[in-house]
mmCIF file with all atom_site columns, C-alpha atoms in Angstrom:
data_model
loop_
_atom_site.group_PDB
_atom_site.id
_atom_site.type_symbol
_atom_site.label_atom_id
_atom_site.label_alt_id
_atom_site.label_comp_id
_atom_site.label_asym_id
_atom_site.label_entity_id
_atom_site.label_seq_id
_atom_site.pdbx_PDB_ins_code
_atom_site.Cartn_x
_atom_site.Cartn_y
_atom_site.Cartn_z
_atom_site.occupancy
_atom_site.B_iso_or_equiv
_atom_site.pdbx_formal_charge
_atom_site.auth_seq_id
_atom_site.auth_comp_id
_atom_site.auth_asym_id
_atom_site.auth_atom_id
_atom_site.pdbx_PDB_model_num
ATOM 1  C CA . MET A 1 1  ? 23.956 -46.587 53.937 1.00 75.00 ? 1230 MET A CA 1
ATOM 2  C CA . ARG A 1 2  ? 20.808 -48.588 53.440 1.00 88.00 ? 1231 ARG A CA 1
ATOM 3  C CA . PRO A 1 3  ? 18.589 -49.038 56.487 1.00 92.00 ? 1232 PRO A CA 1
ATOM 4  C CA . GLU A 1 4  ? 18.833 -52.818 56.107 1.00 95.00 ? 1233 GLU A CA 1
ATOM 5  C CA . ALA A 1 5  ? 22.637 -52.729 56.424 1.00 95.00 ? 1234 ALA A CA 1
ATOM 6  C CA . ARG A 1 6  ? 22.428 -50.447 59.456 1.00 95.00 ? 1235 ARG A CA 1
ATOM 7  C CA . ALA A 1 7  ? 19.880 -52.791 61.058 1.00 95.00 ? 1236 ALA A CA 1
ATOM 8  C CA . ALA A 1 8  ? 22.222 -55.735 60.430 1.00 96.00 ? 1237 ALA A CA 1
ATOM 9  C CA . ALA A 1 9  ? 25.045 -53.788 62.105 1.00 96.00 ? 1238 ALA A CA 1
ATOM 10 C CA . GLU A 1 10 ? 22.824 -53.093 65.105 1.00 95.00 ? 1239 GLU A CA 1
ATOM 11 C CA . ARG A 1 11 ? 21.967 -56.800 65.356 1.00 96.00 ? 1240 ARG A CA 1
ATOM 12 C CA . ILE A 1 12 ? 25.680 -57.645 65.299 1.00 96.00 ? 1241 ILE A CA 1
ATOM 13 C CA . PHE A 1 13 ? 26.418 -55.130 68.071 1.00 96.00 ? 1242 PHE A CA 1
ATOM 14 C CA . ALA A 1 14 ? 23.432 -56.370 70.088 1.00 96.00 ? 1243 ALA A CA 1
ATOM 15 C CA . ALA A 1 15 ? 24.744 -59.935 69.828 1.00 95.00 ? 1244 ALA A CA 1
ATOM 16 C CA . ALA A 1 16 ? 28.191 -58.752 70.913 1.00 94.00 ? 1245 ALA A CA 1
ATOM 17 C CA . ALA A 1 17 ? 26.691 -57.028 73.947 1.00 94.00 ? 1246 ALA A CA 1
ATOM 18 C CA . ASP A 1 18 ? 24.673 -60.139 74.818 1.00 95.00 ? 1247 ASP A CA 1
ATOM 19 C CA . LEU A 1 19 ? 27.848 -62.226 74.629 1.00 92.00 ? 1248 LEU A CA 1
ATOM 20 C CA . GLY A 1 20 ? 29.792 -59.769 76.757 1.00 91.00 ? 1249 GLY A CA 1
ATOM 21 C CA . THR A 1 21 ? 32.182 -58.638 74.026 1.00 89.00 ? 1250 THR A CA 1
ATOM 22 C CA . THR A 1 22 ? 33.113 -55.111 73.034 1.00 90.00 ? 1251 THR A CA 1
ATOM 23 C CA . ARG A 1 23 ? 32.045 -53.174 69.965 1.00 91.00 ? 1252 ARG A CA 1
ATOM 24 C CA . GLN A 1 24 ? 35.697 -53.191 68.885 1.00 92.00 ? 1253 GLN A CA 1
ATOM 25 C CA . GLU A 1 25 ? 35.743 -56.984 68.992 1.00 92.00 ? 1254 GLU A CA 1
ATOM 26 C CA . ALA A 1 26 ? 32.496 -57.061 66.999 1.00 94.00 ? 1255 ALA A CA 1
ATOM 27 C CA . ILE A 1 27 ? 34.186 -54.961 64.311 1.00 95.00 ? 1256 ILE A CA 1
ATOM 28 C CA . LEU A 1 28 ? 37.222 -57.276 64.348 1.00 94.00 ? 1257 LEU A CA 1
ATOM 29 C CA . VAL A 1 29 ? 35.080 -60.405 63.991 1.00 94.00 ? 1258 VAL A CA 1
ATOM 30 C CA . THR A 1 30 ? 32.957 -58.792 61.256 1.00 96.00 ? 1259 THR A CA 1
ATOM 31 C CA . ARG A 1 31 ? 36.079 -57.905 59.263 1.00 96.00 ? 1260 ARG A CA 1
ATOM 32 C CA . ALA A 1 32 ? 37.398 -61.458 59.680 1.00 95.00 ? 1261 ALA A CA 1
ATOM 33 C CA . VAL A 1 33 ? 34.160 -63.134 58.602 1.00 95.00 ? 1262 VAL A CA 1
ATOM 34 C CA . HIS A 1 34 ? 33.860 -60.688 55.682 1.00 96.00 ? 1263 HIS A CA 1
ATOM 35 C CA . ALA A 1 35 ? 37.387 -61.660 54.571 1.00 95.00 ? 1264 ALA A CA 1
ATOM 36 C CA . VAL A 1 36 ? 36.429 -65.342 54.682 1.00 93.00 ? 1265 VAL A CA 1
ATOM 37 C CA . LYS A 1 37 ? 33.294 -64.621 52.645 1.00 94.00 ? 1266 LYS A CA 1
ATOM 38 C CA . LYS A 1 38 ? 35.407 -62.856 50.032 1.00 95.00 ? 1267 LYS A CA 1
ATOM 39 C CA . GLY A 1 39 ? 37.917 -65.729 49.928 1.00 95.00 ? 1268 GLY A CA 1
ATOM 40 C CA . ARG A 1 40 ? 40.705 -63.878 51.695 1.00 95.00 ? 1269 ARG A CA 1
ATOM 41 C CA . PRO A 1 41 ? 42.734 -65.297 54.585 1.00 92.00 ? 1270 PRO A CA 1
ATOM 42 C CA . THR A 1 42 ? 42.388 -63.983 58.106 1.00 90.00 ? 1271 THR A CA 1
ATOM 43 C CA . GLU A 1 43 ? 44.578 -64.404 61.160 1.00 90.00 ? 1272 GLU A CA 1
ATOM 44 C CA . VAL A 1 44 ? 41.756 -63.682 63.601 1.00 87.00 ? 1273 VAL A CA 1
ATOM 45 C CA . ALA A 1 45 ? 41.033 -66.667 65.817 1.00 83.00 ? 1274 ALA A CA 1
ATOM 46 C CA . LEU A 1 46 ? 37.287 -67.152 65.987 1.00 79.00 ? 1275 LEU A CA 1
ATOM 47 C CA . THR A 1 47 ? 37.470 -69.373 69.056 1.00 75.00 ? 1276 THR A CA 1
ATOM 48 C CA . ASP A 1 48 ? 39.003 -67.521 71.970 1.00 68.00 ? 1277 ASP A CA 1
ATOM 49 C CA . THR A 1 49 ? 37.728 -68.807 75.293 1.00 68.00 ? 1278 THR A CA 1
ATOM 50 C CA . PRO A 1 50 ? 36.026 -71.874 76.740 1.00 62.00 ? 1279 PRO A CA 1
ATOM 51 C CA . GLN A 1 51 ? 32.716 -70.098 76.115 1.00 67.00 ? 1280 GLN A CA 1
ATOM 52 C CA . HIS A 1 52 ? 33.674 -69.475 72.483 1.00 83.00 ? 1281 HIS A CA 1
ATOM 53 C CA . ARG A 1 53 ? 32.195 -65.983 72.413 1.00 85.00 ? 1282 ARG A CA 1
ATOM 54 C CA . ARG A 1 54 ? 33.915 -65.131 69.147 1.00 88.00 ? 1283 ARG A CA 1
ATOM 55 C CA . ARG A 1 55 ? 32.595 -68.272 67.490 1.00 90.00 ? 1284 ARG A CA 1
ATOM 56 C CA . ARG A 1 56 ? 29.069 -67.395 68.579 1.00 91.00 ? 1285 ARG A CA 1
ATOM 57 C CA . LEU A 1 57 ? 29.501 -63.821 67.402 1.00 93.00 ? 1286 LEU A CA 1
ATOM 58 C CA . ALA A 1 58 ? 30.988 -65.058 64.105 1.00 93.00 ? 1287 ALA A CA 1
ATOM 59 C CA . HIS A 1 59 ? 27.845 -67.144 63.600 1.00 94.00 ? 1288 HIS A CA 1
ATOM 60 C CA . VAL A 1 60 ? 25.648 -64.050 63.987 1.00 95.00 ? 1289 VAL A CA 1
ATOM 61 C CA . VAL A 1 61 ? 27.921 -62.052 61.675 1.00 96.00 ? 1290 VAL A CA 1
ATOM 62 C CA . GLY A 1 62 ? 27.936 -64.849 59.115 1.00 96.00 ? 1291 GLY A CA 1
ATOM 63 C CA . CYS A 1 63 ? 24.150 -65.006 59.102 1.00 95.00 ? 1292 CYS A CA 1
ATOM 64 C CA . GLU A 1 64 ? 24.047 -61.277 58.345 1.00 96.00 ? 1293 GLU A CA 1
ATOM 65 C CA . LEU A 1 65 ? 26.787 -61.349 55.695 1.00 96.00 ? 1294 LEU A CA 1
ATOM 66 C CA . TRP A 1 66 ? 25.333 -64.351 53.870 1.00 96.00 ? 1295 TRP A CA 1
ATOM 67 C CA . ASP A 1 67 ? 21.767 -62.991 53.956 1.00 95.00 ? 1296 ASP A CA 1
ATOM 68 C CA . PRO A 1 68 ? 20.710 -62.843 50.292 1.00 94.00 ? 1297 PRO A CA 1
ATOM 69 C CA . GLY A 1 69 ? 18.784 -59.630 50.933 1.00 94.00 ? 1298 GLY A CA 1
ATOM 70 C CA . LEU A 1 70 ? 21.892 -57.814 52.135 1.00 95.00 ? 1299 LEU A CA 1
ATOM 71 C CA . GLU A 1 71 ? 25.156 -56.817 50.481 1.00 95.00 ? 1300 GLU A CA 1
ATOM 72 C CA . ALA A 1 72 ? 28.085 -58.021 52.605 1.00 96.00 ? 1301 ALA A CA 1
ATOM 73 C CA . ASP A 1 73 ? 30.198 -54.965 51.765 1.00 96.00 ? 1302 ASP A CA 1
ATOM 74 C CA . GLU A 1 74 ? 27.401 -52.650 52.929 1.00 96.00 ? 1303 GLU A CA 1
ATOM 75 C CA . VAL A 1 75 ? 27.011 -54.552 56.196 1.00 96.00 ? 1304 VAL A CA 1
ATOM 76 C CA . LEU A 1 76 ? 30.758 -54.327 56.861 1.00 96.00 ? 1305 LEU A CA 1
ATOM 77 C CA . ALA A 1 77 ? 30.724 -50.595 56.111 1.00 96.00 ? 1306 ALA A CA 1
ATOM 78 C CA . ALA A 1 78 ? 27.716 -50.131 58.409 1.00 95.00 ? 1307 ALA A CA 1
ATOM 79 C CA . VAL A 1 79 ? 29.402 -52.013 61.258 1.00 96.00 ? 1308 VAL A CA 1
ATOM 80 C CA . ILE A 1 80 ? 32.512 -49.871 60.940 1.00 95.00 ? 1309 ILE A CA 1
ATOM 81 C CA . GLU A 1 81 ? 30.503 -46.638 60.711 1.00 93.00 ? 1310 GLU A CA 1
ATOM 82 C CA . VAL A 1 82 ? 28.174 -47.462 63.601 1.00 90.00 ? 1311 VAL A CA 1
ATOM 83 C CA . GLY A 1 83 ? 31.148 -48.549 65.707 1.00 82.00 ? 1312 GLY A CA 1
ATOM 84 C CA . ARG A 1 84 ? 33.016 -45.323 65.016 1.00 81.00 ? 1313 ARG A CA 1
ATOM 85 C CA . THR A 1 85 ? 29.936 -43.213 65.671 1.00 77.00 ? 1314 THR A CA 1
ATOM 86 C CA . ALA A 1 86 ? 29.495 -44.829 69.082 1.00 63.00 ? 1315 ALA A CA 1
ATOM 87 C CA . VAL A 1 87 ? 33.124 -44.126 69.990 1.00 57.00 ? 1316 VAL A CA 1
ATOM 88 C CA . HIS A 1 88 ? 32.853 -40.472 68.954 1.00 53.00 ? 1317 HIS A CA 1
ATOM 89 C CA . GLU A 1 89 ? 29.606 -40.024 70.903 1.00 61.00 ? 1318 GLU A CA 1
ATOM 90 C CA . ARG A 1 90 ? 31.187 -41.570 74.004 1.00 59.00 ? 1319 ARG A CA 1
ATOM 91 C CA . GLN A 1 91 ? 34.210 -39.264 73.703 1.00 62.00 ? 1320 GLN A CA 1
ATOM 92 C CA . ARG A 1 92 ? 31.955 -36.205 73.387 1.00 63.00 ? 1321 ARG A CA 1
ATOM 93 C CA . SER A 1 93 ? 29.928 -37.181 76.452 1.00 64.00 ? 1322 SER A CA 1
ATOM 94 C CA . MET A 1 94 ? 33.084 -37.714 78.499 1.00 64.00 ? 1323 MET A CA 1
ATOM 95 C CA . ALA A 1 95 ? 34.459 -34.320 77.446 1.00 64.00 ? 1324 ALA A CA 1
ATOM 96 C CA . ALA A 1 96 ? 31.281 -32.508 78.446 1.00 60.00 ? 1325 ALA A CA 1
#
């Protein structure tokens, strides 16, 4: 994974944390926006509450996926990998 894609994933997760959403929701929104970028349909609603957290997160994700210096597929892969890594680390710390 290129460092640029990993940095984009970290920015997406930071935005999710700022908006009060989970890492899992950040992965869901990233997959949905990636599908839209690739011309595929998605059933994920990007407006979910009066505060429209998902819409705001989708904006951040879209900025990362449409960045000409980044490959959208790499950013999606980085988001999934970073999200999984965080879950595994949390499980290890809880088991210890």
